XYZ file of C-alpha atoms in Angstrom:
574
model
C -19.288 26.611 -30.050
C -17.034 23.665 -31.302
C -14.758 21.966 -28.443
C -11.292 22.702 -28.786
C -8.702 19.827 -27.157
C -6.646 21.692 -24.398
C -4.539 21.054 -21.554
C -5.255 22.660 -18.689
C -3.314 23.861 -15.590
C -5.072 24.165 -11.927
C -2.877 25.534 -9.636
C -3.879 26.088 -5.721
C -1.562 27.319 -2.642
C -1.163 25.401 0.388
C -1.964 26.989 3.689
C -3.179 30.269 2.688
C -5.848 30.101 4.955
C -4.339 29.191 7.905
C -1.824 32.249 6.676
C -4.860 34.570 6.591
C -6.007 33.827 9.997
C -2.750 34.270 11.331
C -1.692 37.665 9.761
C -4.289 38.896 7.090
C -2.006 41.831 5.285
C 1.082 39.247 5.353
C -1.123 36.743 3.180
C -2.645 38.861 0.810
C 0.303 40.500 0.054
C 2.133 37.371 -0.296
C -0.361 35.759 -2.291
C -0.511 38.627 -4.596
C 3.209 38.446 -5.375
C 3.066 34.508 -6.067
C 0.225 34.822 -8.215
C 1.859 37.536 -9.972
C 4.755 35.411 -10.400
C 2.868 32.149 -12.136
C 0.874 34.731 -14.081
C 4.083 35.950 -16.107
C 4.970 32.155 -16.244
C 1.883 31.319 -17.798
C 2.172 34.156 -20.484
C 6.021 33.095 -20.708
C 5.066 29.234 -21.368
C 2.744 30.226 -24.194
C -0.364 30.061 -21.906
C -3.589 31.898 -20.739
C -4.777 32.373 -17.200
C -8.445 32.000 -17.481
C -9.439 32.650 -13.914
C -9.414 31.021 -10.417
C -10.253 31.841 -6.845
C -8.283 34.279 -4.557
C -5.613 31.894 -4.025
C -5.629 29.456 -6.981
C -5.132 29.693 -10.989
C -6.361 28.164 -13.586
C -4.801 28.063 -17.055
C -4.513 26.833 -20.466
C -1.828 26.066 -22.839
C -1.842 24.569 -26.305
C -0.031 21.628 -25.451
C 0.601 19.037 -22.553
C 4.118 19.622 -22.520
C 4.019 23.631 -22.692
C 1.671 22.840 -19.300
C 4.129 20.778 -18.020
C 7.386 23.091 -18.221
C 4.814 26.081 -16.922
C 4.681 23.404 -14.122
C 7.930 22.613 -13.201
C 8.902 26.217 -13.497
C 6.270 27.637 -10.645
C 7.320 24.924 -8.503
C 10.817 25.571 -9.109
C 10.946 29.233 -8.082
C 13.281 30.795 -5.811
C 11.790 32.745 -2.815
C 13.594 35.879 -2.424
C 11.366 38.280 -0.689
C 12.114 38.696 2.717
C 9.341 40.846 3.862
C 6.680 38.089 2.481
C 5.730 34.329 2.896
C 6.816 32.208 1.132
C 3.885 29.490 -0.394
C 3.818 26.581 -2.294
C 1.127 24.927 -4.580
C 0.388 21.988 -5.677
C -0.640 21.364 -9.068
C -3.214 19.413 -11.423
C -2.772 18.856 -15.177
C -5.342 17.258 -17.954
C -5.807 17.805 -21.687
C -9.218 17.406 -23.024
C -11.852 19.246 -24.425
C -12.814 22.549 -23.538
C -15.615 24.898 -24.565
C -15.480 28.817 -24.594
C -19.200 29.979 -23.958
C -19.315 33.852 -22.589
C -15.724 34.513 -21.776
C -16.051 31.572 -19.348
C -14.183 27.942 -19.611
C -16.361 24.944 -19.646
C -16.168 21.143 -19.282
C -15.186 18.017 -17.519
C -11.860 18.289 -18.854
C -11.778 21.188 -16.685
C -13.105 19.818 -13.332
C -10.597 17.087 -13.683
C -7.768 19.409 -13.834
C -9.039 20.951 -10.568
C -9.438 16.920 -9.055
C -5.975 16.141 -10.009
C -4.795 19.270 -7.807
C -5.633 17.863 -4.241
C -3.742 14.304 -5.002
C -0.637 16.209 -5.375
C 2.008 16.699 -2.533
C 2.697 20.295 -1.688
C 5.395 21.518 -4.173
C 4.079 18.578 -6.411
C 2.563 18.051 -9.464
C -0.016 15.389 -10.607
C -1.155 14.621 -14.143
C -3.852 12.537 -15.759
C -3.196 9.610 -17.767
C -4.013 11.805 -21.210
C -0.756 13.924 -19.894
C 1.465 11.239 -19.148
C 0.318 9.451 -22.522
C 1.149 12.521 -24.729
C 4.383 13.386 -22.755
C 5.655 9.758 -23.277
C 9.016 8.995 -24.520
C 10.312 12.976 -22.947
C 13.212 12.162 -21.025
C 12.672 15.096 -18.961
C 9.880 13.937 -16.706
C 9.031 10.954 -15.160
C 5.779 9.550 -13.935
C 4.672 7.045 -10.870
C 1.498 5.856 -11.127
C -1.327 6.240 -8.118
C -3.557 4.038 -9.349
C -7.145 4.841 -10.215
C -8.068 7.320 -7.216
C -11.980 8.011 -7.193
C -12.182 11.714 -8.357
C -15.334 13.422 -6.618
C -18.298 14.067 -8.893
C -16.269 12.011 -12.109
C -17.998 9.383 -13.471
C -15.236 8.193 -15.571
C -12.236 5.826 -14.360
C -8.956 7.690 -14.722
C -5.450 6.549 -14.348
C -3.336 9.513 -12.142
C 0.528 9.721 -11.720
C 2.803 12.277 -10.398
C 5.632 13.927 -11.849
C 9.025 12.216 -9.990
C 10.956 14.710 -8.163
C 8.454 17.543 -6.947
C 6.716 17.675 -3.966
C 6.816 16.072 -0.022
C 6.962 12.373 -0.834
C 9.987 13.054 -3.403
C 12.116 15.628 -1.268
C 11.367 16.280 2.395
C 11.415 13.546 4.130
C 14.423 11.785 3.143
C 17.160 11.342 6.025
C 20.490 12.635 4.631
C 23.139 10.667 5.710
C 27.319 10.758 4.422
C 27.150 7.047 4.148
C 29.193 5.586 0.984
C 27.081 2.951 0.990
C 23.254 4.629 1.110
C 21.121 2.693 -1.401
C 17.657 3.380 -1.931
C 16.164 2.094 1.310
C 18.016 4.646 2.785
C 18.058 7.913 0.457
C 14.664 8.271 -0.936
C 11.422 7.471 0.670
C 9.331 4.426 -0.861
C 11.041 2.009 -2.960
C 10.653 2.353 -6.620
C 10.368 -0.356 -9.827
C 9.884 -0.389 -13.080
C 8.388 -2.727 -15.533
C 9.284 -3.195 -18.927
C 7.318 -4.368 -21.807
C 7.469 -8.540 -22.025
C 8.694 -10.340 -24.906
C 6.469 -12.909 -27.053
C 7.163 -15.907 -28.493
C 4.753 -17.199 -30.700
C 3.955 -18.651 -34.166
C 0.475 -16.722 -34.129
C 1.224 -12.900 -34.940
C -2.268 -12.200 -33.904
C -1.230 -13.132 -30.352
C 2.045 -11.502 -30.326
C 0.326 -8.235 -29.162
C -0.689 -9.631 -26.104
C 2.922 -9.655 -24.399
C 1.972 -6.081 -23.966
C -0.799 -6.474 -21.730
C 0.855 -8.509 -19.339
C 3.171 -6.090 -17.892
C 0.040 -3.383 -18.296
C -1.564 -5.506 -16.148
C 1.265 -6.237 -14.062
C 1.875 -2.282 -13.375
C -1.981 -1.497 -12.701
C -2.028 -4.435 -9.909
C 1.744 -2.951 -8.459
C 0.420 0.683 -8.084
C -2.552 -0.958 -5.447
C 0.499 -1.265 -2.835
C 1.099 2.061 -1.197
C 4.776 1.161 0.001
C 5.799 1.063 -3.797
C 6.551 3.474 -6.488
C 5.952 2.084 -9.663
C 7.434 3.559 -12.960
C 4.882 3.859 -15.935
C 5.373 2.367 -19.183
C 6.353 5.898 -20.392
C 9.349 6.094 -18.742
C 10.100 2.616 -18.261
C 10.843 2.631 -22.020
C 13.310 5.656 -21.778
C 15.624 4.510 -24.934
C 16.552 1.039 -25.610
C 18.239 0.111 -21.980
C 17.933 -3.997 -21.110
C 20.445 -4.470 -18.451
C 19.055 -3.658 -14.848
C 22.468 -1.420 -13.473
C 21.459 0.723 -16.963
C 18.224 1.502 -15.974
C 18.637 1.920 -12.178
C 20.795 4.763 -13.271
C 18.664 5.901 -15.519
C 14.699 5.969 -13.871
C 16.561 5.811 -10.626
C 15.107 2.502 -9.681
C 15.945 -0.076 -7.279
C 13.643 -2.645 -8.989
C 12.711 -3.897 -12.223
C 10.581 -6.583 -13.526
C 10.689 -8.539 -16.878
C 8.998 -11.550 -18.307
C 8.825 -13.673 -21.446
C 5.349 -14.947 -22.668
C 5.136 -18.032 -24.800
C 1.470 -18.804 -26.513
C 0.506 -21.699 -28.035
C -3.199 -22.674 -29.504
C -4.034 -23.752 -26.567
C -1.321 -22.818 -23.653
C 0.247 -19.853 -22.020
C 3.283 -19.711 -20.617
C 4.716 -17.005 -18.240
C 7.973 -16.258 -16.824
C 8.881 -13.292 -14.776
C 11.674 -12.143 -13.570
C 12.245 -9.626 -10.275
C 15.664 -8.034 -10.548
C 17.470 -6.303 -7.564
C 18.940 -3.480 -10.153
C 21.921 -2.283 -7.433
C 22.863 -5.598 -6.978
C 22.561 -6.904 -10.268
C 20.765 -10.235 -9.878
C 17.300 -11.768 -9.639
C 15.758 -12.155 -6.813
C 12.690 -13.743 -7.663
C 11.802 -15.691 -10.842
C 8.246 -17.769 -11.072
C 6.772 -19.582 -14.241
C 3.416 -19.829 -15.000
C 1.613 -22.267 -16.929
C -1.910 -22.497 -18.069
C -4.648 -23.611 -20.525
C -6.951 -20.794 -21.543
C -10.242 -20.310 -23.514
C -10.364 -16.854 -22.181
C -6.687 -15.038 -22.743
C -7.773 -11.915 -20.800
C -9.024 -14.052 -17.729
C -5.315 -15.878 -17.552
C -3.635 -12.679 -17.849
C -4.858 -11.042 -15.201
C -5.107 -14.198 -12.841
C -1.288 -14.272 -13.405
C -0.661 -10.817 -13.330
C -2.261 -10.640 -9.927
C -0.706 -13.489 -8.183
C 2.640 -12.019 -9.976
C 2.603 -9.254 -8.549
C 1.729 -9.659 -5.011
C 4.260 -11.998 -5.098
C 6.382 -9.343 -6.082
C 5.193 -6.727 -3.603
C 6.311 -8.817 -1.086
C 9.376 -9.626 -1.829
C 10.443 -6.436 -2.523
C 9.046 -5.711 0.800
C 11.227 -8.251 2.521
C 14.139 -7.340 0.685
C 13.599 -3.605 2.279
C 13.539 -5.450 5.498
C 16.902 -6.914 5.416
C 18.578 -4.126 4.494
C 16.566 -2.049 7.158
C 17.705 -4.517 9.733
C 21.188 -4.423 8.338
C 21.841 -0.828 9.068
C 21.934 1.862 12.015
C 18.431 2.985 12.773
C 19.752 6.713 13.034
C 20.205 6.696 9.090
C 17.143 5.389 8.240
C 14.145 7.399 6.784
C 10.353 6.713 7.907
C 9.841 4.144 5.215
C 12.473 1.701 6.500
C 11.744 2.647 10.143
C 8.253 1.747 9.673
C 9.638 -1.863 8.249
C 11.508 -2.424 10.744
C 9.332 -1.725 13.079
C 6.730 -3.838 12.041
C 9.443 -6.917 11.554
C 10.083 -6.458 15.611
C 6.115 -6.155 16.311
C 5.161 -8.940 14.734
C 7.742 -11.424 16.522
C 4.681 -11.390 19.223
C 6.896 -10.682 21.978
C 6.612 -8.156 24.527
C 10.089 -6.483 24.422
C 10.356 -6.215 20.577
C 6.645 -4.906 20.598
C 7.901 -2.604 22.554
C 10.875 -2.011 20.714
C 8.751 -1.509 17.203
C 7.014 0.929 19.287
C 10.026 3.180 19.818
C 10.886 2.542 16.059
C 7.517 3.768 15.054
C 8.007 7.077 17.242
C 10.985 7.968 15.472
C 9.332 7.264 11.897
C 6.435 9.592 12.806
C 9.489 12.043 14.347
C 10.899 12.480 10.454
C 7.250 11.922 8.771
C 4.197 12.905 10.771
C 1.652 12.601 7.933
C 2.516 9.447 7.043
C -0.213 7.154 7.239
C 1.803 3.723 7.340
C 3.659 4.650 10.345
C 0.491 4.930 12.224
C -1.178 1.725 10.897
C 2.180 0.075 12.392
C 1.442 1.775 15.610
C -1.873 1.182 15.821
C -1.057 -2.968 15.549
C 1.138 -2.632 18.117
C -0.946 -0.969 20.727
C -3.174 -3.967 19.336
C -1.175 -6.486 20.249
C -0.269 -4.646 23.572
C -3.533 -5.318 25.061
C -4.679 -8.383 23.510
C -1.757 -10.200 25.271
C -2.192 -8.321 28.029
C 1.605 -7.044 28.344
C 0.452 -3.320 28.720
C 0.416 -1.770 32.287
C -3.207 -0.366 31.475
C -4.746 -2.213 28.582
C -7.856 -0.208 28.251
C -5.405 2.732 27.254
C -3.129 0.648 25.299
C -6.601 -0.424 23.370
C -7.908 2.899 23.106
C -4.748 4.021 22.016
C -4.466 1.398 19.103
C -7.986 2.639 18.000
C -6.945 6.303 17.206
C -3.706 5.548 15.480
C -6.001 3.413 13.052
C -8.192 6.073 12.504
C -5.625 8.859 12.448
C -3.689 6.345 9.502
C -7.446 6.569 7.456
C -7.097 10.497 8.158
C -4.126 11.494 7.059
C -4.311 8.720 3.738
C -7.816 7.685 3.058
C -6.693 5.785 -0.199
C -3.780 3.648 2.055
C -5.653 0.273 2.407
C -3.467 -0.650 5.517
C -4.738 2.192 7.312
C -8.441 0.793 6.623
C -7.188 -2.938 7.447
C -6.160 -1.274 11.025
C -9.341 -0.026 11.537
C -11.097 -3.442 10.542
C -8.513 -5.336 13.089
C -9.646 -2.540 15.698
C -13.392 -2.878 15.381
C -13.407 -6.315 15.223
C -11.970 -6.844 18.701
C -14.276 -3.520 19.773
C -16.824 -6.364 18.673
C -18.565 -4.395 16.487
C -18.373 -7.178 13.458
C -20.233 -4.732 10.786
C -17.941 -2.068 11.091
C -14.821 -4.162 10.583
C -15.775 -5.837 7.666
C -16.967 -2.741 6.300
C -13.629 -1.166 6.861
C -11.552 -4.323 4.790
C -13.953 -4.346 2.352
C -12.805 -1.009 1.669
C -9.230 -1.801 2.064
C -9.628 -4.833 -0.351
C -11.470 -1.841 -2.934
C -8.113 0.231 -2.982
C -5.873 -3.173 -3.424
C -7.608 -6.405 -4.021
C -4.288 -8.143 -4.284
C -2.770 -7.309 -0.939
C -2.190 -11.128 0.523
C -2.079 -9.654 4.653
C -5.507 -7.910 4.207
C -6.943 -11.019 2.460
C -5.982 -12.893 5.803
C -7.032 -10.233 7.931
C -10.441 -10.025 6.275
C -10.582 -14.003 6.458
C -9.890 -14.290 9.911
C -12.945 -11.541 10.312
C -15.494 -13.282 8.575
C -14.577 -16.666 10.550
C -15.312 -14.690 13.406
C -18.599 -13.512 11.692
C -19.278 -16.995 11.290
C -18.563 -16.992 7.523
C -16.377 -20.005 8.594
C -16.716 -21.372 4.395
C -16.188 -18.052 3.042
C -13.293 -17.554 5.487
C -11.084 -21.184 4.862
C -11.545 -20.028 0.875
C -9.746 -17.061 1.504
C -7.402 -17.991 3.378
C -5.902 -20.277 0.757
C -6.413 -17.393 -1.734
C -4.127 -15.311 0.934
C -1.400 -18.270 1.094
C -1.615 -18.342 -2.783
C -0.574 -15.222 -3.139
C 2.202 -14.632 -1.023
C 5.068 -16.851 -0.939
C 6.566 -15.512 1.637
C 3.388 -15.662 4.076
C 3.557 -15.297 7.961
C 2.619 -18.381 10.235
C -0.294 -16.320 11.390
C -1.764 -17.469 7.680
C -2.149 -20.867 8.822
C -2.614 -20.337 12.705
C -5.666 -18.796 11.934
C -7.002 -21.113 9.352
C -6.591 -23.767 11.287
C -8.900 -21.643 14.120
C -11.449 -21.683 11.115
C -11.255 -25.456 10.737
C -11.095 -25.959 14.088
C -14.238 -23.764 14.408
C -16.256 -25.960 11.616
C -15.108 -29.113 13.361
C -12.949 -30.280 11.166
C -10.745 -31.225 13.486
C -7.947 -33.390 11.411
C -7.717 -30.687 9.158
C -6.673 -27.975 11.913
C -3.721 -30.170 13.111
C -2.828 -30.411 9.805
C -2.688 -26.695 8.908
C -0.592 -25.921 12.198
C 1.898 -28.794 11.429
C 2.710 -27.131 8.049
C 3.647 -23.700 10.095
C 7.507 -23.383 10.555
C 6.708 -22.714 14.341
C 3.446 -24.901 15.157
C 3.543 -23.723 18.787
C 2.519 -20.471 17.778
C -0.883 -22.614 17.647
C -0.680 -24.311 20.486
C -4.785 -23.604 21.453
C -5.829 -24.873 18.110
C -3.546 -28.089 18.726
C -4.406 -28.780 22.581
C -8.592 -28.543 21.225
C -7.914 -30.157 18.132
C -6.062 -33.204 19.514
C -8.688 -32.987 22.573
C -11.900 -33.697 20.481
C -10.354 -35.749 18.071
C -9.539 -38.451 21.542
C -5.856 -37.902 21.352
C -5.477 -37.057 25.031
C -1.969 -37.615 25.712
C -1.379 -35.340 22.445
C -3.904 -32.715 24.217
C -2.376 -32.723 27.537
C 1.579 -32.492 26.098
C 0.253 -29.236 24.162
C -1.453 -27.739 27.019
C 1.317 -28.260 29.267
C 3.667 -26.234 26.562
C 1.118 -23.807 26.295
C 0.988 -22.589 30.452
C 5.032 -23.015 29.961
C 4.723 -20.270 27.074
C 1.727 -18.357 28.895
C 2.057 -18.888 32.423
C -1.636 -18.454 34.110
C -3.303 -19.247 31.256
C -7.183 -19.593 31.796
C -9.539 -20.693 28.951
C -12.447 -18.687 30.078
C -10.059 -15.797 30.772
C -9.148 -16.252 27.254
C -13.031 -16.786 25.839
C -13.434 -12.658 26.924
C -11.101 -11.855 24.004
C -12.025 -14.053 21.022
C -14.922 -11.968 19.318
C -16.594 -14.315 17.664
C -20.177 -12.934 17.109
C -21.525 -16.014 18.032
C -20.854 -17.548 21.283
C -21.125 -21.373 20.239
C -17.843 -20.844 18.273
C -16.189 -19.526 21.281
C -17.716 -22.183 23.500
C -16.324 -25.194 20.883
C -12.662 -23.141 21.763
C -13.369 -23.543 25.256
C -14.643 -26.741 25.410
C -11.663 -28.509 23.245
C -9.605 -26.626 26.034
C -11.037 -27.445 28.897
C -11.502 -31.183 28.069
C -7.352 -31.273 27.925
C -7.110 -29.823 31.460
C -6.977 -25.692 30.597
């Protein structure tokens, strides 16, 4: 029994079982007629259905591709049958080996096929990185990358993508709208980029080839932020296009990213370039420059801070042109941004106002796991400044859209950041860093989560551990949120370094958003007439503000880092 290399189909239908439950006869006779259908497709595409469950198929085929048109062609059928239901599948495809022992089908290649079929939308199609390899350079398919999901019971680490234009996340929830002027934030769901290869410049030949790796690396970090589609370097490399209007029409792309890498004996230097295709110009360009005795350490520190960098500007950029048009034409992608911009403004009206936002996003998308994330901060923030009518609800309520965000997308690391924020102010310390460690697992390079996780380990009393990454947070994203520095300079303030909290909150572009840190700070540190200004613009901001009232929400596990709070605070008259 020799192994023979294979590509194999899994195909399994959505909802059959809920089907059976509600009318038994309608589903198997339904079922019957699908499978009936991709069985003639199979023969049709050159291929051999080698067995499967009551409501699923699996199949070979000599070749990737012959899988792949098989593919596109069950998903592409027309329902016609009146007097059935109609059901859709979703689809996984690998090549490997495969061994024939007893009429039966055996091998990992096999159980990976079967892996790949769950990560697909319904309608859609995902393929493993030995697919998307061999299919490279087909301009009839193209691929977006979903990182390297864990696959159950697979030891090895595999890269997944889906095929572009089948399935939920491609088709369904997009808002139509007769705008002229719909772009991208508008018409399709997630924004999408693509990376092409970097150019070298070097006298060494032998380090030419590593150009290559740096927008590898650049791509693998990108696919870690669920808000983005990122093209693979298959398709990104669709004929020999350079100008960014080219390929937006061409991979469909709002985005791309190039770079030029210049190597020395001793230094690299990096420049990349973000390009907002539609509009034809950069929109954010950084240089890098480093000594290295280890190339493959430097690439990957730069391709990191690169591309979180990017992430969120690409991210704000989706903001502005959110805010810049009429909520009614917006899909659940841009509502959610929106949203989120009004939330965290830390007022009550446009907290509530994010709220309403968020309703309508999970109105047009109810499965998607962002939206409640959003929500769940906002309930947050709801009761922690106490502008909800019934705050246990409103903190309840901010608990269950966290975990219903982990539900409905276990691999979104946002979702698993809400849960941390949650738990943390539930007090229960373990739990929440549990919950970002696992968000930092599915993207280590997310710059909010870093923060998030930061400010939870200075309320661990990691205080160290915490001020590190903080600065690791800032590092990483340009375009960071006061909160960054607010609650750094909590941590310093916490480790009694007193000078070095006023001096965090003074580089904020809105220091009063600090205005505890700076009444304690200034308070310990003998500057009373400093102290006593701040607290006075603090009951201004928060009328009835109460120190002790205050002490009942800070969850710091241990209560002498709540009492130095206090204490600082109370000395200036709060």
């Amino acid at each position: 029994m020799k192994p023979v290399l294979t590509a194999i189909l899994y195909a399994d239908a959505v909802g059959y079982s809920a089907l059976i439950r509600r009318d038994e006869m309608l589903g198997i006779k339904s079922i019957r007629h699908h499978l009936r259908e991709i069985a003639d497709l199979i023969k049709r595409h050159g291929g051999e259905r080698r067995g499967g469950a009551g409501d699923s198929v699996l199949a070979t085929f000599p070749s990737a591709r012959a899988a792949m048109s098989c593919a596109v062609d069950i998903q592409e059928r027309k329902h016609n049958q009146t007097d059935l239901q109609d059901i859709r599948f979703r689809i996984g495809i690998h090549t490997g080996d495969t061994v024939e022992a007893d009429g039966q089908l055996h091998g990992d290649s096999v159980n990976i096929a079967a892996r790949l079929e769950p990560l697909a939308q319904p309608g859609g199609i995902c393929v493993s990185d030995t697919v998307s390899s061999e299919l490279r350079g087909l301009t009839d398919f193209q691929f977006v990358s979903l990182g390297h999901p864990e696959l159950k019971n697979m030891g090895r680490d595999l890269e997944v993508f889906r095929v572009v234009g089948f399935g939920d996340t491609d088709a369904s929830i997009i808002v139509q709208s007769d705008s002229p002027d719909q772009t991208l934030a508008t018409s399709s769901f997630r924004p999408s980029v693509a990376v092409l290869p970097f150019t070298c410049v070097s006298a060494r030949e032998d380090l030419a080839a590593l150009a290559d790796g740096f927008a590898s690396e650049i791509i693998g970090f990108l696919t870690r932020f669920r808000g983005l589609d990122v093209i693979a370097p298959g398709s990104s490399a669709l004929g020999i296009v350079t100008l960014p209007g080219d390929l937006m029409q061409r991979l469909k792309v709002r985005y791309t990213v190039n770079g030029k890498v210049q190597l020395t004996e001793r230094r690299i230097r990096v420049k990349v370039h973000l390009y907002d295709a539609e509009q034809d110009k950069a929109i954010w360009t950084e240089s890098y420059d480093r000594t290295f005795d280890d190339i493959f350490d430097v690439q990957e520190e730069i391709a990191e801070c690169g591309a979180a960098s990017m992430a969120v500007q690409i991210e704000e950029a989706e903001r502005w042109l959110a805010r810049a048009r009429n909520p009614d034409s917006l899909n659940a992608y841009a509502l959610q941004l929106r949203a989120s911009s009004e939330i965290f403004l830390n007022e009550r009206e446009t907290c509530q106002a994010g709220m309403n936002l968020i309703g309508r996003a999970l109105e047009i998308s109810p499965n998607y796991a962002r939206s409640y994330a959003v929500l769940s901060r906002a309930h947050h923030l709801d009761w922690k400044y106490s502008w909800s009518k019934d705050p246990e609800k409103s903190f309840h309520a901010a608990h269950e859209a966290a975990v219903k965000a982990t539900v409905v997308d276990g691999s979104d690391a946002r979702g698993q950041a809400e849960v941390g924020s949650v738990s943390l102010y539930r007090r229960e310390h373990d739990r929440s860093l549990a919950a970002y460690k696992r968000a930092l697992d599915l993207n280590p390079s997310d710059a909010d989560i870093i923060g998030e996780y930061a400010d939870t380990l200075k309320h661990a009393g990691e205080k160290e551990k915490a001020i590190k990454l903080f600065d690791r947070a800032i590092r990483l994203n340009p375009l960071h949120a006061d909160r960054y520095r607010r609650d750094l300079a909590h941590a310093h303030l916490v480790n009694r370094d007193f000078e070095a909290a006023i001096k965090t909150v003074m580089e904020m572009s809105d220091p009063t958003q600090a205005l505890r840190v700076l009444t304690a700070s200034s308070a310990y540190l003998g500057r009373m007439e400093d102290a006593r200004h701040w607290a006075e613009v603090l009951r201004k901001k928060y009328p009835g503000f109460s120190a002790r009232a205050w002490a009942h929400i800070v969850p710091d596990r241990d209560p002498a880092d709540t009492e130095i709070f206090v204490e600082g605070l109370e000395r200036a008259g709060l």
